[in-house]
Amino acid sequence: MNAPLPANATIGIVGGGQLGRMSAMAAARLGYRCHILTPEHASPAALVAAGSTIGDYEDPQVLRAFADAVDVVTFEFENVSAYGLDLLASLRPVRPAPAILRISQDRVAEKSFLRQAGVATASWLPVASRAELEAAVMQIGLPALLKTTRLGYDGKGQMLLRRADDLDAAWERLLPRPLILEGLVDFACEISVIVARGLDGTTVAFDAVENRHRDHILDLTLAPARVAPEVAGTADAIARRVAAALDLVGVLAVEMFVDRDGKVLANEIAPRPHNSGHWTIEACPASQFEMHVRAVTGLPLPPAARHSDAVMKNLVGPEETALWPQIVATPGLIPHLYGKAEARPGRKMGHVTHLFPRGGLAGEFGVAAALGVLAK
Ligand code: AMP
């Protein structure tokens, strides 16, 4: 039952973005084919995959045709309806399981799950009405963040409440409801851990990394995070605990805050490869994408070893994409472009990785050198 999928079997990937593209590239090296489900023509993933089904994620005929073409289903896109997930799961093994996606799709379900798993988060309360918002603000205090519970990403669907005057506008603006109110964490840094768990329960985790955002979009990842060993250890333990509590098969990212006292608070979980793990392609013998493919196909998981330190920079929007000629002309930069036709503002078009010997990022010099090269 748990035998690995044989070579040349087909992995179905729901979603056609860069995470699917890099998963398909890792799958190809392991002798698997990928088949992409996406509404988009010439999507980044479909451009490197053996096949694709173009259609709506909610259309039963489309979902059936997709399932017919594949041996196992995974996701790089999380916002598929419960109906779509259940239909797919009735036809093929879905890894990670739909129940895990459902938790990650809803911030209240996610935070409730984290609490149950004994993982610390910012203080939070669900907010279903204007009166509940008032009560939540009384309890949590200001400043606080009001967020939609569903369909939020890259800082979309959230507003900062500084004063009581801000409540009206935020309540009107943030849709769909219900919402969630979170205490604002005064964090020293943001970190994440990517954990992979196989069909046999083997669990491996990449080193914690530090993430820096610009305009709410991930800009830089520093690997490893320059945090105290106890902080990195706590982050690792949280990621493993989350993976075990979810009975995960696949990879999962846990985004966390490190507050001024060194306390680690979980913010979000994403049951898929994650932007903050792109550095693993070059800095690790087995990348997050290879781990993902191995987990969903039932192959054994190797250690999540890291042979180099790394800095990853996203190329976002037209301005950063315009740096491409310099990037490909700079020795030591490892360039990735996702094949997207149009560089709209805020759109992740590619990324660049710069490797250092292990320990090379520990001091400011490593980061300064990396940033100097990457800023060219
Ligand atoms: P999210 O959509 O929850 O991933 O939030 C996007 C970004 O907003 C995070 O990476 C943080 O930089 C910031 N953020 C979200 N929630 C909080 C919080 N409770 N306290 C402080 N910053 C937050």
Coordinates of C-alpha atoms and ligand atoms in Angstrom, one line a residue:
M1 CA 0.0 0.0 0.0
N2 CA 2.8 2.3 0.9
A3 CA 5.2 1.3 -1.9
P4 CA 6.7 4.3 -3.7
L5 CA 5.2 5.3 -7.0
P6 CA 7.2 3.6 -9.7
A7 CA 9.4 5.6 -12.1
N8 CA 7.4 7.4 -14.8
A9 CA 4.3 7.6 -12.7
T10 CA 2.5 11.0 -12.9
I11 CA 2.1 13.5 -10.1
G12 CA -0.8 15.8 -10.4
I13 CA -0.1 19.3 -9.2
V14 CA -3.1 21.6 -8.5
G15 CA -1.9 25.1 -9.4
G16 CA 0.4 26.4 -12.1
G17 CA 2.7 28.8 -10.4
Q18 CA 6.5 28.8 -9.7
L19 CA 6.1 26.4 -6.8
G20 CA 4.6 23.8 -9.1
R21 CA 7.3 24.6 -11.7
M22 CA 10.2 23.9 -9.4
S23 CA 8.4 20.8 -8.0
A24 CA 8.0 19.5 -11.6
M25 CA 11.7 20.2 -12.2
A26 CA 12.6 18.2 -9.1
A27 CA 10.2 15.4 -10.1
A28 CA 11.7 15.1 -13.5
R29 CA 15.1 14.4 -12.0
L30 CA 13.6 11.6 -10.0
G31 CA 12.0 10.1 -13.1
Y32 CA 8.4 11.2 -12.4
R33 CA 6.1 13.1 -14.7
C34 CA 3.9 16.0 -13.6
H35 CA 0.5 17.0 -14.8
I36 CA -0.7 20.5 -13.9
L37 CA -4.2 21.7 -13.1
T38 CA -4.7 25.4 -13.7
P39 CA -7.1 27.8 -15.3
E40 CA -4.1 29.6 -16.9
H41 CA -2.6 29.0 -20.3
A42 CA 1.2 28.7 -20.5
S43 CA 1.5 28.8 -16.7
P44 CA 5.0 28.6 -15.2
A45 CA 4.4 25.0 -14.1
A46 CA 2.8 23.7 -17.3
L47 CA 5.7 25.1 -19.3
V48 CA 8.0 22.4 -17.7
A49 CA 5.5 19.6 -17.1
A50 CA 4.6 16.6 -19.2
G51 CA 0.9 17.6 -19.4
S52 CA -1.7 19.9 -18.1
T53 CA -5.5 20.2 -17.7
I54 CA -6.6 23.8 -18.3
G55 CA -9.8 24.6 -16.5
D56 CA -11.6 25.8 -13.4
Y57 CA -10.7 24.3 -10.0
E58 CA -14.4 24.0 -9.2
D59 CA -15.5 22.3 -12.4
P60 CA -16.3 18.6 -11.7
Q61 CA -15.6 17.6 -15.3
V62 CA -12.2 19.3 -15.2
L63 CA -11.3 17.8 -11.8
R64 CA -12.3 14.3 -13.1
A65 CA -10.2 14.7 -16.2
F66 CA -7.3 15.8 -14.1
A67 CA -7.6 12.9 -11.7
D68 CA -7.8 10.5 -14.6
A69 CA -4.5 11.7 -15.9
V70 CA -2.5 11.3 -12.6
D71 CA -1.5 8.7 -10.0
V72 CA -1.3 11.0 -7.0
V73 CA -2.4 14.6 -6.3
T74 CA -0.6 17.4 -4.6
F75 CA -1.0 21.2 -4.3
E76 CA 1.0 24.3 -4.9
F77 CA -2.1 26.5 -4.7
E78 CA -4.2 26.4 -1.5
N79 CA -7.4 28.2 -2.4
V80 CA -9.4 25.3 -3.7
S81 CA -12.9 24.8 -2.4
A82 CA -13.7 22.0 0.0
Y83 CA -15.9 20.6 -2.7
G84 CA -13.0 20.4 -5.2
L85 CA -10.7 18.9 -2.6
D86 CA -13.2 16.2 -1.6
L87 CA -13.9 15.3 -5.2
L88 CA -10.2 14.9 -5.9
A89 CA -9.7 12.9 -2.7
S90 CA -12.5 10.5 -3.8
L91 CA -10.6 9.7 -7.0
R92 CA -6.9 9.7 -6.1
P93 CA -4.6 9.9 -3.0
V94 CA -4.3 13.6 -2.1
R95 CA -1.1 14.5 -0.3
P96 CA -1.0 16.5 1.9
A97 CA -4.6 15.5 3.0
P98 CA -7.5 17.9 2.3
A99 CA -8.0 18.3 6.0
I100 CA -4.6 20.0 6.3
L101 CA -5.4 22.4 3.4
R102 CA -8.7 23.3 5.1
I103 CA -6.8 24.3 8.3
S104 CA -4.3 26.4 6.4
Q105 CA -7.1 28.1 4.4
D106 CA -8.7 29.7 7.4
R107 CA -6.8 31.7 9.9
V108 CA -9.2 30.9 12.8
A109 CA -8.9 27.2 12.1
E110 CA -5.1 27.6 11.8
K111 CA -4.7 29.5 15.0
S112 CA -7.1 27.1 16.8
F113 CA -5.1 24.1 15.6
L114 CA -1.8 25.7 16.7
R115 CA -3.3 26.3 20.2
Q116 CA -4.4 22.7 20.4
A117 CA -0.9 21.6 19.3
G118 CA 0.6 23.7 22.1
V119 CA 2.3 26.2 19.8
A120 CA 2.4 29.8 20.9
T121 CA 1.0 32.5 18.6
A122 CA 0.2 36.2 18.9
S123 CA -3.0 36.8 20.9
W124 CA -6.0 36.5 18.7
L125 CA -9.8 36.5 18.7
P126 CA -12.4 35.7 16.0
V127 CA -14.4 38.7 14.9
A128 CA -17.8 38.0 13.2
S129 CA -19.6 41.2 13.9
R130 CA -18.9 44.9 14.6
A131 CA -19.7 44.3 18.3
E132 CA -17.3 41.4 18.4
L133 CA -14.6 43.7 16.9
E134 CA -15.2 46.2 19.7
A135 CA -15.0 43.5 22.4
A136 CA -11.8 42.0 20.8
V137 CA -10.1 45.3 20.7
M138 CA -10.9 45.8 24.4
Q139 CA -9.4 42.4 25.2
I140 CA -6.3 42.4 22.9
G141 CA -5.6 46.2 22.9
L142 CA -4.2 48.4 20.2
P143 CA -2.2 48.4 18.0
A144 CA -3.6 45.2 16.5
L145 CA -4.0 43.7 13.1
L146 CA -7.4 42.9 11.7
K147 CA -7.3 40.3 9.0
T148 CA -9.7 38.3 6.8
T149 CA -9.7 34.7 7.7
R150 CA -9.6 33.4 4.1
L151 CA -7.8 34.2 0.9
G152 CA -5.2 36.5 2.4
Y153 CA -1.6 36.4 1.1
D154 CA 1.4 38.7 0.8
G155 CA -0.2 41.2 3.3
K156 CA -3.5 41.4 1.3
G157 CA -6.6 41.3 3.5
Q158 CA -5.2 42.9 6.6
M159 CA -5.3 46.3 8.2
L160 CA -3.4 47.8 11.1
L161 CA -5.6 49.3 13.8
R162 CA -3.8 52.0 15.8
R163 CA -6.6 54.0 17.3
A164 CA -10.3 53.4 18.1
D165 CA -11.0 55.7 15.2
D166 CA -9.6 53.1 12.8
L167 CA -12.2 50.4 13.5
D168 CA -15.0 51.7 11.3
A169 CA -13.0 52.0 8.1
A170 CA -11.3 48.6 8.7
W171 CA -14.6 46.9 9.4
E172 CA -16.1 48.3 6.2
R173 CA -13.0 47.5 4.0
L174 CA -12.1 44.0 5.1
L175 CA -14.1 41.4 3.2
P176 CA -15.1 38.6 3.2
R177 CA -16.1 38.3 6.9
P178 CA -15.6 36.7 9.4
L179 CA -12.4 38.4 10.4
I180 CA -9.7 37.7 13.0
L181 CA -8.0 40.3 15.3
E182 CA -4.4 39.7 16.2
G183 CA -2.2 41.5 18.7
L184 CA 0.7 43.2 16.9
V185 CA 3.9 41.4 17.6
D186 CA 6.9 43.7 18.1
F187 CA 9.2 41.2 16.4
A188 CA 13.0 41.2 16.3
C189 CA 12.9 39.2 13.1
E190 CA 10.7 36.8 11.1
I191 CA 11.8 33.3 10.5
S192 CA 10.5 30.1 9.0
V193 CA 11.2 26.4 9.0
I194 CA 10.4 24.0 6.2
V195 CA 9.6 20.5 7.4
A196 CA 9.0 17.4 5.3
R197 CA 7.3 14.3 6.5
G198 CA 7.2 11.0 4.5
L199 CA 4.5 8.3 4.2
D200 CA 6.3 6.3 6.9
G201 CA 6.3 9.3 9.3
T202 CA 10.0 10.1 8.8
T203 CA 10.4 13.9 9.5
V204 CA 13.2 16.1 8.4
A205 CA 13.4 19.9 8.8
F206 CA 15.7 22.5 7.1
D207 CA 17.5 25.0 9.2
A208 CA 15.5 28.0 10.3
V209 CA 15.9 31.0 8.0
E210 CA 15.3 34.7 8.4
N211 CA 12.9 36.4 6.1
R212 CA 12.8 40.1 5.3
H213 CA 9.7 41.6 3.5
R214 CA 9.3 44.6 1.4
D215 CA 5.7 45.9 0.8
H216 CA 4.5 42.8 2.5
I217 CA 6.2 40.6 0.0
L218 CA 9.1 38.3 0.8
D219 CA 12.2 40.1 -0.4
L220 CA 15.2 38.3 1.1
T221 CA 15.8 35.0 2.9
L222 CA 19.0 34.5 4.9
A223 CA 19.9 30.9 5.5
P224 CA 20.5 30.1 8.2
A225 CA 18.7 32.6 10.4
R226 CA 21.1 34.6 12.5
V227 CA 19.3 33.8 15.8
A228 CA 20.5 32.1 19.0
P229 CA 20.8 28.3 18.8
E230 CA 17.9 28.0 21.3
V231 CA 15.6 30.1 19.1
A232 CA 16.5 28.0 16.1
G233 CA 15.9 24.9 18.2
T234 CA 12.5 26.1 19.3
A235 CA 11.5 26.9 15.7
D236 CA 12.6 23.4 14.6
A237 CA 10.6 21.8 17.4
I238 CA 7.5 23.8 16.5
A239 CA 7.7 22.8 12.8
R240 CA 8.1 19.1 13.7
R241 CA 5.3 19.3 16.2
V242 CA 3.0 20.9 13.6
A243 CA 3.9 18.3 11.0
A244 CA 3.2 15.4 13.4
A245 CA 0.0 16.9 14.8
L246 CA -1.3 17.3 11.2
D247 CA -0.1 13.8 10.2
L248 CA 1.5 15.6 7.3
V249 CA 2.6 13.8 4.1
G250 CA 4.5 16.4 2.1
V251 CA 6.3 19.6 3.0
L252 CA 5.0 22.4 5.1
A253 CA 6.4 25.8 6.0
V254 CA 5.8 27.4 9.4
E255 CA 6.3 31.2 9.4
M256 CA 7.2 32.5 12.9
F257 CA 8.0 35.7 14.7
V258 CA 10.9 36.0 17.1
D259 CA 9.9 38.7 19.6
R260 CA 12.3 41.0 21.5
D261 CA 12.7 38.5 24.3
G262 CA 13.6 35.7 22.0
K263 CA 10.2 34.1 22.2
V264 CA 9.0 32.2 19.1
L265 CA 5.4 32.7 18.0
A266 CA 3.9 30.9 15.0
N267 CA 2.1 33.1 12.5
E268 CA 1.1 30.9 9.5
I269 CA 1.4 27.4 8.1
A270 CA 1.6 26.6 4.4
P271 CA 1.3 22.9 3.6
R272 CA 3.4 23.2 0.4
P273 CA 6.9 24.2 -0.7
H274 CA 7.5 27.8 0.3
N275 CA 9.2 30.9 -1.1
S276 CA 11.5 31.0 2.0
G277 CA 12.8 27.5 1.0
H278 CA 14.0 28.3 -2.6
W279 CA 17.6 28.6 -1.3
T280 CA 17.5 24.8 -0.7
I281 CA 17.7 24.1 -4.4
E282 CA 21.4 25.0 -4.4
A283 CA 22.5 25.0 -0.8
C284 CA 21.2 21.5 0.1
P285 CA 21.7 18.0 -1.5
A286 CA 17.9 17.5 -1.5
S287 CA 15.9 20.7 -1.9
Q288 CA 12.4 21.4 -0.5
F289 CA 11.0 20.5 -3.9
E290 CA 12.7 17.2 -3.9
M291 CA 11.5 16.5 -0.4
H292 CA 8.0 17.4 -1.5
V293 CA 8.2 15.0 -4.5
R294 CA 9.7 12.2 -2.4
A295 CA 7.0 12.6 0.3
V296 CA 4.0 12.6 -2.0
T297 CA 5.4 9.6 -4.1
G298 CA 6.4 7.6 -1.0
L299 CA 10.1 7.7 -1.6
P300 CA 12.4 7.8 1.5
L301 CA 13.4 11.2 2.8
P302 CA 17.1 12.0 3.1
P303 CA 18.3 14.3 5.8
A304 CA 17.6 18.0 5.2
A305 CA 21.3 18.8 5.2
R306 CA 22.7 22.2 4.2
H307 CA 26.2 22.3 2.7
S308 CA 26.3 26.1 2.3
D309 CA 24.9 29.3 3.7
A310 CA 22.7 31.2 1.3
V311 CA 20.9 34.4 0.6
M312 CA 17.9 34.3 -1.7
K313 CA 16.4 37.4 -3.2
N314 CA 13.1 37.5 -5.0
L315 CA 12.7 39.3 -8.2
V316 CA 9.4 41.1 -7.9
G317 CA 7.6 43.2 -10.5
P318 CA 9.0 45.0 -13.5
E319 CA 11.8 47.0 -11.7
E320 CA 13.6 44.0 -10.3
T321 CA 13.0 41.9 -13.4
A322 CA 14.8 44.6 -15.3
L323 CA 17.9 43.6 -13.4
W324 CA 18.0 40.3 -15.2
P325 CA 20.8 41.1 -17.7
Q326 CA 23.1 42.2 -14.9
I327 CA 22.1 39.2 -12.7
V328 CA 22.9 36.6 -15.4
A329 CA 26.2 38.5 -16.1
T330 CA 27.3 38.3 -12.4
P331 CA 29.4 35.3 -11.5
G332 CA 28.2 33.6 -8.3
L333 CA 24.6 34.6 -8.7
I334 CA 22.3 31.6 -9.4
P335 CA 19.4 32.9 -11.4
H336 CA 15.9 31.6 -11.7
L337 CA 13.2 33.0 -13.9
Y338 CA 9.6 31.5 -13.8
G339 CA 8.5 32.1 -17.4
K340 CA 5.7 34.5 -16.6
A341 CA 4.7 36.6 -19.6
E342 CA 4.1 39.9 -17.9
A343 CA 6.0 41.5 -15.0
R344 CA 3.1 43.2 -13.2
P345 CA 3.9 45.2 -10.0
G346 CA 4.1 42.9 -7.0
R347 CA 4.4 39.8 -9.1
K348 CA 7.1 37.3 -8.2
M349 CA 9.0 36.8 -11.5
G350 CA 12.0 34.9 -10.4
H351 CA 14.7 34.7 -7.7
V352 CA 18.4 34.8 -7.3
T353 CA 20.5 32.7 -4.9
H354 CA 24.0 33.5 -3.7
L355 CA 25.9 30.8 -1.8
F356 CA 28.5 31.2 1.0
P357 CA 30.6 28.6 2.7
R358 CA 28.9 27.4 5.9
G359 CA 29.4 30.0 8.6
G360 CA 29.9 32.7 5.9
L361 CA 26.7 34.5 6.7
A362 CA 27.3 34.5 10.5
G363 CA 28.8 38.0 10.6
E364 CA 27.4 41.2 9.1
F365 CA 30.1 40.9 6.4
G366 CA 28.5 37.9 4.8
V367 CA 25.1 39.6 4.6
A368 CA 26.6 42.9 3.4
A369 CA 28.6 41.1 0.7
A370 CA 25.5 39.2 -0.4
L371 CA 23.4 42.3 -0.5
G372 CA 26.1 44.2 -2.3
V373 CA 26.2 41.6 -5.0
L374 CA 22.4 41.2 -5.2
A375 CA 21.8 44.9 -5.3
K376 CA 23.7 45.4 -8.5
Ligands
AMP1 P1 0.4 37.1 7.0 O1 -0.5 37.5 5.9 O2 -0.3 36.7 8.3 O3 1.5 36.2 6.6 O4 1.1 38.5 7.4 C1 2.0 39.1 6.4 C2 3.0 39.9 7.2 O5 2.4 40.9 8.1 C3 3.9 39.1 8.1 O6 5.0 38.5 7.4 C4 4.3 40.1 9.1 O7 5.4 40.9 8.6 C5 3.1 41.0 9.3 N1 2.3 40.5 10.4 C6 1.3 39.6 10.3 N2 0.7 39.3 11.5 C7 1.4 40.1 12.4 C8 1.3 40.2 13.8 N3 0.3 39.6 14.5 N4 2.2 41.1 14.4 C9 3.1 41.7 13.7 N5 3.2 41.6 12.3 C10 2.4 40.8 11.7

